[in-house]
Short mmCIF file of C-alpha atoms in Angstrom, two decimals:
data_model
loop_
_atom_site.label_atom_id
_atom_site.label_comp_id
_atom_site.label_asym_id
_atom_site.label_seq_id
_atom_site.Cartn_x
_atom_site.Cartn_y
_atom_site.Cartn_z
CA UNK A 1 98.51 95.35 84.52
CA UNK A 2 94.78 96.07 84.54
CA UNK A 3 93.53 98.69 82.16
CA UNK A 4 92.89 102.13 83.57
CA UNK A 5 89.33 103.29 83.04
CA UNK A 6 87.76 106.71 83.60
CA UNK A 7 85.32 107.11 86.49
CA UNK A 8 81.93 106.89 84.82
CA UNK A 9 80.74 110.24 86.14
CA UNK A 10 81.10 113.37 83.99
CA UNK A 11 81.63 115.31 87.23
CA UNK A 12 84.87 113.60 88.14
CA UNK A 13 87.41 114.04 85.39
CA UNK A 14 89.84 111.52 86.81
CA UNK A 15 90.74 108.05 85.76
CA UNK A 16 90.11 105.31 88.33
CA UNK A 17 93.85 105.06 88.90
CA UNK A 18 94.22 108.84 89.38
CA UNK A 19 91.33 108.81 91.82
CA UNK A 20 92.82 105.95 93.83
CA UNK A 21 96.12 107.84 93.95
CA UNK A 22 94.24 110.90 95.29
CA UNK A 23 92.54 108.65 97.90
CA UNK A 24 95.84 107.11 98.96
CA UNK A 25 97.47 110.55 99.30
CA UNK A 26 94.63 111.93 101.41
CA UNK A 27 93.51 109.03 103.54
CA UNK A 28 94.36 109.21 107.27
CA UNK A 29 97.58 107.30 107.87
CA UNK A 30 97.87 104.37 110.21
CA UNK A 31 100.51 105.08 112.86
CA UNK A 32 102.70 102.12 112.03
CA UNK A 33 105.36 102.81 114.66
CA UNK A 34 102.84 102.95 117.44
CA UNK A 35 101.16 99.72 116.23
CA UNK A 36 104.52 97.93 115.99
CA UNK A 37 105.54 99.05 119.46
CA UNK A 38 102.19 98.00 120.95
CA UNK A 39 102.41 94.61 119.23
CA UNK A 40 106.00 94.12 120.38
CA UNK A 41 105.22 94.90 124.00
CA UNK A 42 101.91 92.99 124.24
CA UNK A 43 103.18 90.03 122.24
CA UNK A 44 106.34 89.96 124.35
CA UNK A 45 104.29 90.05 127.56
CA UNK A 46 102.18 87.08 126.40
CA UNK A 47 105.38 85.11 125.57
CA UNK A 48 106.90 86.00 129.02
CA UNK A 49 103.66 84.81 130.61
CA UNK A 50 103.98 81.53 128.62
CA UNK A 51 107.55 81.09 129.87
CA UNK A 52 106.38 81.69 133.40
CA UNK A 53 103.71 79.03 132.99
CA UNK A 54 106.29 76.55 131.66
CA UNK A 55 108.48 77.23 134.70
CA UNK A 56 105.56 76.83 137.10
CA UNK A 57 104.38 73.62 135.47
CA UNK A 58 107.86 72.08 135.43
CA UNK A 59 109.14 73.36 138.82
CA UNK A 60 105.95 73.25 140.87
CA UNK A 61 104.06 70.38 139.24
CA UNK A 62 107.14 68.43 138.20
CA UNK A 63 106.28 68.03 134.52
CA UNK A 64 109.05 67.47 131.98
CA UNK A 65 109.95 70.53 129.89
CA UNK A 66 108.06 69.20 126.84
CA UNK A 67 104.95 68.38 128.89
CA UNK A 68 105.13 71.69 130.66
CA UNK A 69 105.30 73.68 127.39
CA UNK A 70 102.32 71.76 126.00
CA UNK A 71 100.37 72.54 129.17
CA UNK A 72 101.39 76.21 128.94
CA UNK A 73 100.15 76.42 125.32
CA UNK A 74 96.88 74.80 126.35
CA UNK A 75 96.51 77.31 129.17
CA UNK A 76 97.13 80.32 126.91
CA UNK A 77 94.64 78.93 124.33
CA UNK A 78 92.08 78.51 127.12
CA UNK A 79 92.61 82.11 128.25
CA UNK A 80 92.29 83.41 124.68
CA UNK A 81 89.06 81.47 124.26
CA UNK A 82 87.71 82.62 127.63
CA UNK A 83 88.47 86.28 126.90
CA UNK A 84 86.76 85.95 123.52
CA UNK A 85 83.67 84.44 125.15
CA UNK A 86 83.60 87.23 127.69
CA UNK A 87 83.70 89.74 124.88
CA UNK A 88 86.89 91.50 125.92
CA UNK A 89 89.38 89.89 123.49
CA UNK A 90 88.38 92.15 120.56
CA UNK A 91 88.79 95.22 122.77
CA UNK A 92 92.28 94.21 123.86
CA UNK A 93 93.12 93.23 120.26
CA UNK A 94 92.18 96.64 118.87
CA UNK A 95 94.98 97.99 121.09
CA UNK A 96 97.49 95.10 120.84
CA UNK A 97 97.03 94.09 117.20
CA UNK A 98 99.55 91.54 115.98
CA UNK A 99 100.85 91.15 119.57
CA UNK A 100 97.67 89.25 120.32
CA UNK A 101 96.99 87.82 116.86
CA UNK A 102 100.31 86.06 116.20
CA UNK A 103 100.60 83.97 119.42
CA UNK A 104 98.13 81.07 119.92
CA UNK A 105 95.75 83.58 121.49
CA UNK A 106 94.90 84.82 118.01
CA UNK A 107 94.26 81.26 116.81
CA UNK A 108 91.97 80.59 119.77
CA UNK A 109 90.11 83.84 119.17
CA UNK A 110 89.56 83.13 115.45
CA UNK A 111 87.94 79.76 116.31
CA UNK A 112 85.91 80.75 119.28
CA UNK A 113 84.63 83.93 117.65
CA UNK A 114 83.49 81.86 114.64
CA UNK A 115 81.85 79.29 116.90
CA UNK A 116 79.97 82.01 118.83
CA UNK A 117 78.96 83.70 115.60
CA UNK A 118 77.50 80.61 113.96
CA UNK A 119 76.03 78.70 116.89
CA UNK A 120 72.53 79.90 115.89
CA UNK A 121 72.80 77.90 112.65
CA UNK A 122 73.27 74.69 114.66
CA UNK A 123 76.03 72.15 115.19
CA UNK A 124 76.36 70.97 111.54
CA UNK A 125 75.68 73.97 109.28
CA UNK A 126 76.79 76.45 111.92
CA UNK A 127 79.69 75.62 114.20
CA UNK A 128 80.86 72.56 112.23
CA UNK A 129 81.10 74.30 108.85
CA UNK A 130 82.37 77.62 110.12
CA UNK A 131 84.74 76.80 113.01
CA UNK A 132 87.79 76.86 110.77
CA UNK A 133 86.52 79.68 108.58
CA UNK A 134 89.30 82.01 109.71
CA UNK A 135 91.69 79.48 111.25
CA UNK A 136 91.64 77.14 108.24
CA UNK A 137 94.19 79.23 106.33
CA UNK A 138 96.55 79.20 109.33
CA UNK A 139 96.33 75.41 109.59
CA UNK A 140 96.65 74.70 105.87
CA UNK A 141 99.57 76.99 105.18
CA UNK A 142 101.16 76.19 108.54
CA UNK A 143 101.15 72.46 107.75
CA UNK A 144 102.33 72.99 104.14
CA UNK A 145 105.17 75.33 105.27
CA UNK A 146 106.22 72.88 108.01
CA UNK A 147 106.25 70.05 105.48
CA UNK A 148 108.32 71.96 102.93
CA UNK A 149 110.79 73.24 105.54
CA UNK A 150 111.07 69.71 107.01
CA UNK A 151 111.74 68.28 103.57
CA UNK A 152 114.42 70.86 102.78
CA UNK A 153 116.15 70.33 106.15
CA UNK A 154 116.14 66.55 105.77
CA UNK A 155 117.62 66.84 102.25
CA UNK A 156 120.32 69.29 103.29
CA UNK A 157 121.49 67.20 106.25
CA UNK B 1 49.22 114.12 82.18
CA UNK B 2 51.72 116.71 83.32
CA UNK B 3 55.26 115.46 83.00
CA UNK B 4 57.02 115.72 86.35
CA UNK B 5 60.45 114.66 85.12
CA UNK B 6 63.06 117.41 85.28
CA UNK B 7 66.34 117.12 83.36
CA UNK B 8 68.00 113.68 83.28
CA UNK B 9 67.42 112.14 86.67
CA UNK B 10 65.10 114.27 88.73
CA UNK B 11 61.41 114.11 89.47
CA UNK B 12 59.73 117.25 90.84
CA UNK B 13 56.43 116.56 92.50
CA UNK B 14 53.43 118.64 91.53
CA UNK B 15 51.68 117.94 94.85
CA UNK B 16 54.57 117.18 97.19
CA UNK B 17 53.90 114.16 99.41
CA UNK B 18 54.04 114.79 103.16
CA UNK B 19 56.05 112.92 105.78
CA UNK B 20 53.28 112.89 108.39
CA UNK B 21 55.06 110.81 110.98
CA UNK B 22 58.30 109.00 111.79
CA UNK B 23 59.55 106.59 114.44
CA UNK B 24 63.14 105.71 115.30
CA UNK B 25 64.58 102.85 117.33
CA UNK B 26 68.29 103.17 118.11
CA UNK B 27 70.78 100.55 119.25
CA UNK B 28 72.98 100.79 122.36
CA UNK B 29 75.92 102.73 120.86
CA UNK B 30 73.63 105.09 118.90
CA UNK B 31 71.63 105.81 122.05
CA UNK B 32 74.78 106.91 123.85
CA UNK B 33 75.69 109.26 120.98
CA UNK B 34 74.90 112.96 120.58
CA UNK B 35 71.37 112.27 119.25
CA UNK B 36 70.59 109.81 122.10
CA UNK B 37 67.67 111.71 123.59
CA UNK B 38 66.06 112.46 120.22
CA UNK B 39 65.22 108.88 119.30
CA UNK B 40 61.69 107.64 119.96
CA UNK B 41 63.06 104.45 121.50
CA UNK B 42 66.57 103.75 122.67
CA UNK B 43 67.54 100.21 123.51
CA UNK B 44 70.49 99.13 125.55
CA UNK B 45 70.11 95.52 124.44
CA UNK B 46 71.77 94.64 121.12
CA UNK B 47 69.74 91.40 121.03
CA UNK B 48 66.50 93.36 121.58
CA UNK B 49 65.14 90.44 123.60
CA UNK B 50 65.49 88.05 120.64
CA UNK B 51 67.48 84.88 120.00
CA UNK B 52 69.71 86.21 117.22
CA UNK B 53 70.91 89.53 115.91
CA UNK B 54 68.97 88.97 112.70
CA UNK B 55 65.72 88.46 114.66
CA UNK B 56 66.57 91.50 116.76
CA UNK B 57 66.86 93.63 113.61
CA UNK B 58 63.59 92.30 112.20
CA UNK B 59 61.79 92.92 115.50
CA UNK B 60 63.14 96.48 115.59
CA UNK B 61 61.84 97.15 112.05
CA UNK B 62 58.45 95.59 112.88
CA UNK B 63 58.18 97.72 116.06
CA UNK B 64 59.13 100.85 114.14
CA UNK B 65 56.37 100.24 111.56
CA UNK B 66 53.77 99.51 114.27
CA UNK B 67 54.78 102.56 116.32
CA UNK B 68 54.73 105.05 113.42
CA UNK B 69 51.21 103.87 112.59
CA UNK B 70 50.19 104.24 116.24
CA UNK B 71 51.68 107.71 116.33
CA UNK B 72 49.77 108.90 113.27
CA UNK B 73 46.62 106.99 114.22
CA UNK B 74 46.57 104.93 111.04
CA UNK B 75 45.61 101.26 110.65
CA UNK B 76 47.76 98.91 108.57
CA UNK B 77 44.64 97.96 106.52
CA UNK B 78 44.54 101.46 105.07
CA UNK B 79 48.17 101.66 104.05
CA UNK B 80 48.65 101.22 100.31
CA UNK B 81 52.29 100.03 100.23
CA UNK B 82 55.09 99.11 102.60
CA UNK B 83 58.49 99.87 101.10
CA UNK B 84 61.38 98.45 103.13
CA UNK B 85 65.06 97.81 102.84
CA UNK B 86 67.96 96.41 104.87
CA UNK B 87 71.50 95.06 104.36
CA UNK B 88 71.11 91.35 104.90
CA UNK B 89 71.10 88.71 102.13
CA UNK B 90 67.77 88.68 100.21
CA UNK B 91 66.66 91.64 102.39
CA UNK B 92 65.42 89.05 104.86
CA UNK B 93 64.72 91.55 107.65
CA UNK B 94 62.33 93.48 105.39
CA UNK B 95 60.71 90.23 104.24
CA UNK B 96 60.01 89.11 107.82
CA UNK B 97 58.73 92.57 108.78
CA UNK B 98 56.41 92.64 105.79
CA UNK B 99 55.03 89.23 106.78
CA UNK B 100 53.62 90.81 109.92
CA UNK B 101 51.45 93.36 108.08
CA UNK B 102 48.49 93.07 105.63
CA UNK B 103 50.16 95.63 103.36
CA UNK B 104 51.41 95.10 99.78
CA UNK B 105 55.19 95.04 100.01
CA UNK B 106 57.95 96.48 97.84
CA UNK B 107 61.31 95.14 99.01
CA UNK B 108 64.28 97.17 97.81
CA UNK B 109 68.04 96.85 97.96
CA UNK B 110 70.36 99.75 97.41
CA UNK B 111 72.67 99.23 100.41
CA UNK B 112 72.94 102.26 102.66
CA UNK B 113 71.20 104.58 100.18
CA UNK B 114 67.90 102.87 100.96
CA UNK B 115 66.31 105.60 103.07
CA UNK B 116 66.25 108.12 100.21
CA UNK B 117 65.43 105.49 97.55
CA UNK B 118 62.42 104.05 99.51
CA UNK B 119 61.17 107.58 100.29
CA UNK B 120 61.62 108.70 96.67
CA UNK B 121 59.61 105.68 95.38
CA UNK B 122 56.95 106.29 97.98
CA UNK B 123 56.67 109.93 96.94
CA UNK B 124 56.46 108.98 93.24
CA UNK B 125 53.67 106.45 93.98
CA UNK B 126 51.74 109.07 95.90
CA UNK B 127 52.18 112.03 93.57
CA UNK B 128 51.51 109.73 90.63
CA UNK B 129 48.14 108.92 92.14
CA UNK B 130 48.88 105.26 92.75
CA UNK B 131 48.76 105.46 96.53
CA UNK B 132 47.72 107.84 99.25
CA UNK B 133 49.55 106.35 102.23
CA UNK B 134 52.92 104.57 102.10
CA UNK B 135 55.10 103.36 104.98
CA UNK B 136 58.83 103.29 104.39
CA UNK B 137 61.12 101.39 106.75
CA UNK B 138 64.87 100.71 106.89
CA UNK B 139 67.10 98.94 109.33
CA UNK B 140 70.60 97.70 109.94
CA UNK B 141 72.36 95.98 112.80
CA UNK B 142 76.08 96.23 113.55
CA UNK B 143 76.37 92.55 114.54
CA UNK B 144 74.31 91.07 111.70
CA UNK B 145 76.02 93.24 109.03
CA UNK B 146 79.57 92.66 110.39
CA UNK B 147 79.21 88.89 110.16
CA UNK B 148 77.87 89.07 106.62
CA UNK B 149 80.28 91.64 105.19
CA UNK B 150 83.36 91.31 107.40
CA UNK B 151 84.35 89.16 110.40
CA UNK B 152 82.69 87.56 113.42
CA UNK B 153 81.72 90.14 116.07
CA UNK B 154 84.19 88.93 118.67
CA UNK B 155 87.10 88.54 116.23
CA UNK B 156 90.00 90.70 117.40
CA UNK B 157 91.51 93.06 114.84
CA UNK B 158 92.73 96.58 114.33
CA UNK B 159 90.65 98.72 112.00
CA UNK B 160 92.06 101.45 109.82
CA UNK B 161 91.17 105.02 110.91
CA UNK B 162 89.04 105.54 107.78
CA UNK B 163 86.83 102.50 108.45
CA UNK B 164 83.20 102.87 109.52
CA UNK B 165 80.88 101.06 111.84
CA UNK B 166 77.41 99.80 110.86
CA UNK B 167 74.68 101.55 112.82
CA UNK B 168 72.15 99.50 114.80
CA UNK B 169 68.47 100.38 114.72
CA UNK B 170 65.36 100.72 112.63
CA UNK B 171 63.25 103.61 111.42
CA UNK B 172 59.91 103.97 109.74
CA UNK B 173 57.98 106.89 108.33
CA UNK B 174 54.51 107.40 106.98
CA UNK B 175 54.36 109.38 103.74
CA UNK B 176 50.92 110.52 102.63
CA UNK B 177 49.07 112.76 100.21
CA UNK B 178 47.46 114.82 103.01
CA UNK B 179 48.33 115.80 106.57
CA UNK B 180 50.81 117.87 108.47
CA UNK B 181 54.56 117.73 108.10
CA UNK B 182 57.57 118.42 105.90
CA UNK B 183 57.13 117.65 102.20
CA UNK B 184 59.21 115.67 99.74
CA UNK B 185 59.43 118.16 96.90
CA UNK B 186 61.76 116.36 94.50
CA UNK B 187 64.00 113.40 94.14
CA UNK B 188 67.12 112.68 92.05
CA UNK B 189 67.82 108.98 91.56
CA UNK B 190 71.52 108.19 91.21
CA UNK B 191 73.49 106.22 88.65
CA UNK B 192 75.92 103.48 89.62
CA UNK B 193 79.43 104.87 89.70
CA UNK B 194 82.63 102.81 89.37
CA UNK B 195 85.63 104.33 91.07
CA UNK B 196 87.96 101.33 91.04
CA UNK B 197 87.88 101.19 94.87
CA UNK B 198 88.39 97.65 96.18
CA UNK B 199 88.90 98.26 99.92
CA UNK B 200 85.70 97.35 101.82
CA UNK B 201 87.11 99.20 104.82
CA UNK B 202 87.21 102.44 102.81
CA UNK B 203 83.56 102.95 101.84
CA UNK B 204 83.86 106.74 102.03
CA UNK B 205 86.31 106.74 99.11
CA UNK B 206 84.12 104.35 97.11
CA UNK B 207 81.01 106.47 97.58
CA UNK B 208 82.17 110.12 97.51
CA UNK B 209 82.16 110.43 93.65
CA UNK B 210 78.61 108.96 93.51
CA UNK B 211 77.49 111.55 96.05
CA UNK B 212 79.06 114.35 94.00
CA UNK B 213 77.47 113.04 90.79
CA UNK B 214 73.93 112.98 92.25
CA UNK B 215 74.27 116.36 94.00
CA UNK B 216 75.50 118.11 90.82
CA UNK B 217 72.87 116.31 88.74
CA UNK B 218 70.16 117.48 91.10
CA UNK B 219 71.34 121.11 90.85
CA UNK B 220 71.57 120.93 87.03
CA UNK B 221 68.20 119.24 86.59
CA UNK B 222 66.19 121.81 88.54
CA UNK B 223 68.50 124.82 88.24
CA UNK B 224 69.43 125.12 91.87
CA UNK B 225 72.73 125.68 93.65
CA UNK B 226 74.09 124.56 97.03
CA UNK B 227 72.84 127.89 98.51
CA UNK B 228 69.21 126.87 97.98
CA UNK B 229 69.43 124.39 100.83
CA UNK B 230 69.90 125.08 104.54
CA UNK B 231 71.58 121.68 104.78
CA UNK B 232 72.87 119.11 102.35
CA UNK B 233 73.34 115.91 104.31
CA UNK B 234 75.02 112.80 102.92
CA UNK B 235 74.12 109.37 104.27
CA UNK B 236 77.22 107.65 105.47
CA UNK B 237 80.37 108.97 103.85
CA UNK B 238 82.15 109.21 107.22
CA UNK B 239 84.92 111.67 108.05
CA UNK B 240 87.15 110.68 105.18
CA UNK B 241 84.45 110.38 102.52
CA UNK B 242 82.99 113.74 103.67
CA UNK B 243 86.40 115.38 103.22
CA UNK B 244 86.82 113.72 99.77
CA UNK B 245 83.41 114.95 98.67
CA UNK B 246 84.26 118.56 99.62
CA UNK B 247 87.64 118.30 97.90
CA UNK B 248 86.16 116.71 94.74
CA UNK B 249 83.45 119.39 94.57
CA UNK B 250 86.05 122.15 94.86
CA UNK B 251 88.64 120.63 92.55
CA UNK B 252 86.39 119.10 89.90
CA UNK B 253 83.30 121.33 89.87
CA UNK B 254 84.62 124.53 91.42
CA UNK B 255 81.75 124.23 93.91
CA UNK B 256 82.03 125.19 97.56
CA UNK B 257 80.05 122.74 99.70
CA UNK B 258 81.70 123.31 103.06
CA UNK B 259 79.24 125.69 104.70
CA UNK B 260 76.07 123.60 104.61
CA UNK B 261 77.36 120.09 104.03
CA UNK B 262 77.03 117.46 106.76
CA UNK B 263 77.04 113.64 107.02
CA UNK B 264 74.72 111.43 109.00
CA UNK B 265 77.54 108.95 109.69
CA UNK B 266 79.45 111.71 111.51
CA UNK B 267 76.40 113.21 113.24
CA UNK B 268 75.25 109.91 114.75
CA UNK B 269 78.26 109.39 117.02
CA UNK B 270 80.69 111.22 119.27
CA UNK B 271 84.39 111.08 118.31
CA UNK B 272 85.29 109.05 121.39
CA UNK B 273 82.82 106.22 120.70
CA UNK B 274 85.37 104.11 118.83
CA UNK B 275 83.58 104.16 115.45
CA UNK B 276 86.66 105.58 113.63
CA UNK B 277 85.39 107.56 110.61
CA UNK B 278 81.71 107.30 111.64
CA UNK B 279 78.58 105.24 111.11
CA UNK B 280 77.21 103.44 108.06
CA UNK B 281 74.30 101.16 107.22
CA UNK B 282 70.75 101.70 105.98
CA UNK B 283 69.59 103.03 109.27
CA UNK B 284 72.41 105.51 109.70
CA UNK B 285 70.79 108.17 107.49
CA UNK B 286 67.29 107.16 108.68
CA UNK B 287 68.15 107.59 112.40
CA UNK B 288 69.51 111.12 111.78
CA UNK B 289 66.82 112.14 109.29
CA UNK B 290 63.80 110.91 111.23
CA UNK B 291 65.02 112.15 114.59
CA UNK B 292 66.98 115.41 114.65
CA UNK B 293 66.37 116.63 111.11
CA UNK B 294 62.67 115.71 111.06
CA UNK B 295 62.12 117.63 114.31
CA UNK B 296 64.03 120.64 112.98
CA UNK B 297 61.96 120.61 109.79
CA UNK B 298 58.71 120.47 111.78
CA UNK B 299 59.81 123.18 114.20
CA UNK B 300 61.10 125.44 111.47
CA UNK B 301 64.77 125.73 112.39
CA UNK B 302 65.41 123.92 109.09
CA UNK B 303 63.42 124.79 105.95
CA UNK B 304 65.13 123.13 103.04
CA UNK B 305 67.01 119.87 103.29
CA UNK B 306 68.68 117.70 100.67
CA UNK B 307 69.30 114.16 101.86
CA UNK B 308 71.88 112.36 99.71
CA UNK B 309 71.98 108.82 101.04
CA UNK B 310 74.97 106.90 99.71
CA UNK B 311 75.35 103.17 99.11
CA UNK B 312 78.19 100.78 98.40
CA UNK B 313 76.67 98.10 96.22
CA UNK B 314 79.28 95.34 96.67
CA UNK B 315 78.75 91.83 97.96
CA UNK B 316 81.11 89.88 100.24
CA UNK B 317 81.87 87.60 97.29
CA UNK B 318 82.66 90.41 94.92
CA UNK B 319 85.07 91.85 97.46
CA UNK B 320 86.87 88.57 98.08
CA UNK B 321 87.28 88.19 94.35
CA UNK B 322 89.00 91.58 94.24
CA UNK B 323 86.31 93.30 92.21
CA UNK B 324 85.70 97.00 92.53
CA UNK B 325 82.92 98.41 94.71
CA UNK B 326 80.04 99.95 92.64
CA UNK B 327 78.43 102.83 94.44
CA UNK B 328 75.30 104.98 94.22
CA UNK B 329 73.68 107.99 95.82
CA UNK B 330 69.98 108.95 95.78
CA UNK B 331 68.80 112.41 96.75
CA UNK B 332 65.48 113.68 98.11
CA UNK B 333 64.73 117.27 98.88
CA UNK B 334 62.54 117.83 101.93
CA UNK B 335 61.03 121.28 102.53
CA UNK B 336 58.71 122.82 105.02
#
């Protein structure tokens, strides 16, 4: 537990903790239900679109199911990147929230937005150093989690 | 020498310096807001014809300084000091702007409270007899500030309703010992206040106590009350910080601020412009002060104004390390 200190202004006779409690009580609330619903619907739509792509790739182009799902993921990543480059992804995301952030669209957005942001600093110090600035955490903890889960599953079997 | 210090933190000028001219350049979103037609220049191009957002911001500030001097008919050679401030690391925008002028340069950082700090220092230099003409300039840019303090511009995320949006633009003013215009009659420089706030999306909560501290200190130091002023305008508390300041004043000081209290961050935008709680940034208070309020002061529909520009003095590193946001507020009183 961190120590509670008074606010260093004689005009506010509250401790820092009391002030933060006052702030929390008064601050405008995020409408969680609306955000969850929007994420559920938009995320679900993206996944349905992915399924549609898999069907098209396997039925129309004759790819195996594995190949078709890889191609579908690549397509969705491409669309996420394209929408980021066109400057509309962030506008859709402010509505859809996690619905757009959790699927690979969010991953594509985090990398392309970083690349766009840092391209002025050049290929090495800009794009190269910053491309995984936001996505790095997803990759690291994704790989670590996959490894641990894989290990547990192989031990249990 | 006559001592001009009043109380603990206030300086009252014996010959109040005059704001003889001002020039504002507003970004795309600001130009579409309620003050859109009051800015001297409104740009619809966030890049301002430059190769990067940082260069755009520097060019805006340079143009603002050039244009205010053109407006008042002054030459850079006869300006004693340029005092400038912005939000970027090492105040790089101000540094580049200053490199374009043969004027001794004072670079300042006090986050979004810069407009009142720079003006206060300019007024002290002039009333102290160390200068007769000083240019103050501040700027901020939504895209350059967002990348430094938060996320890439195109990164998709949902912001909380109490978050604020950095204003884009630049403003400059010429403050002098003679001429026509509203006068800076006093200034109260703030102390750094620690509130324990750690949420960089909730700047209003981090800064409201600092604003209250400086306002009350100002009143105590020169024996005034809120009624003395036609308008007390804070810099960028936003909707939530504005409400907190009123509540704190009422609950802690038994002081009613509602009638003549306003906030530049709220005044700069319309509610439907997607800026959530309002604007922020160095130029937020400057764009409102040097457009609408400056005109009202010149025309006479406003006689006594107290600008309390507020600043959150954190760095991106201090925030990531979970440290609290130190905050400050500086006040200047401007009277006809």
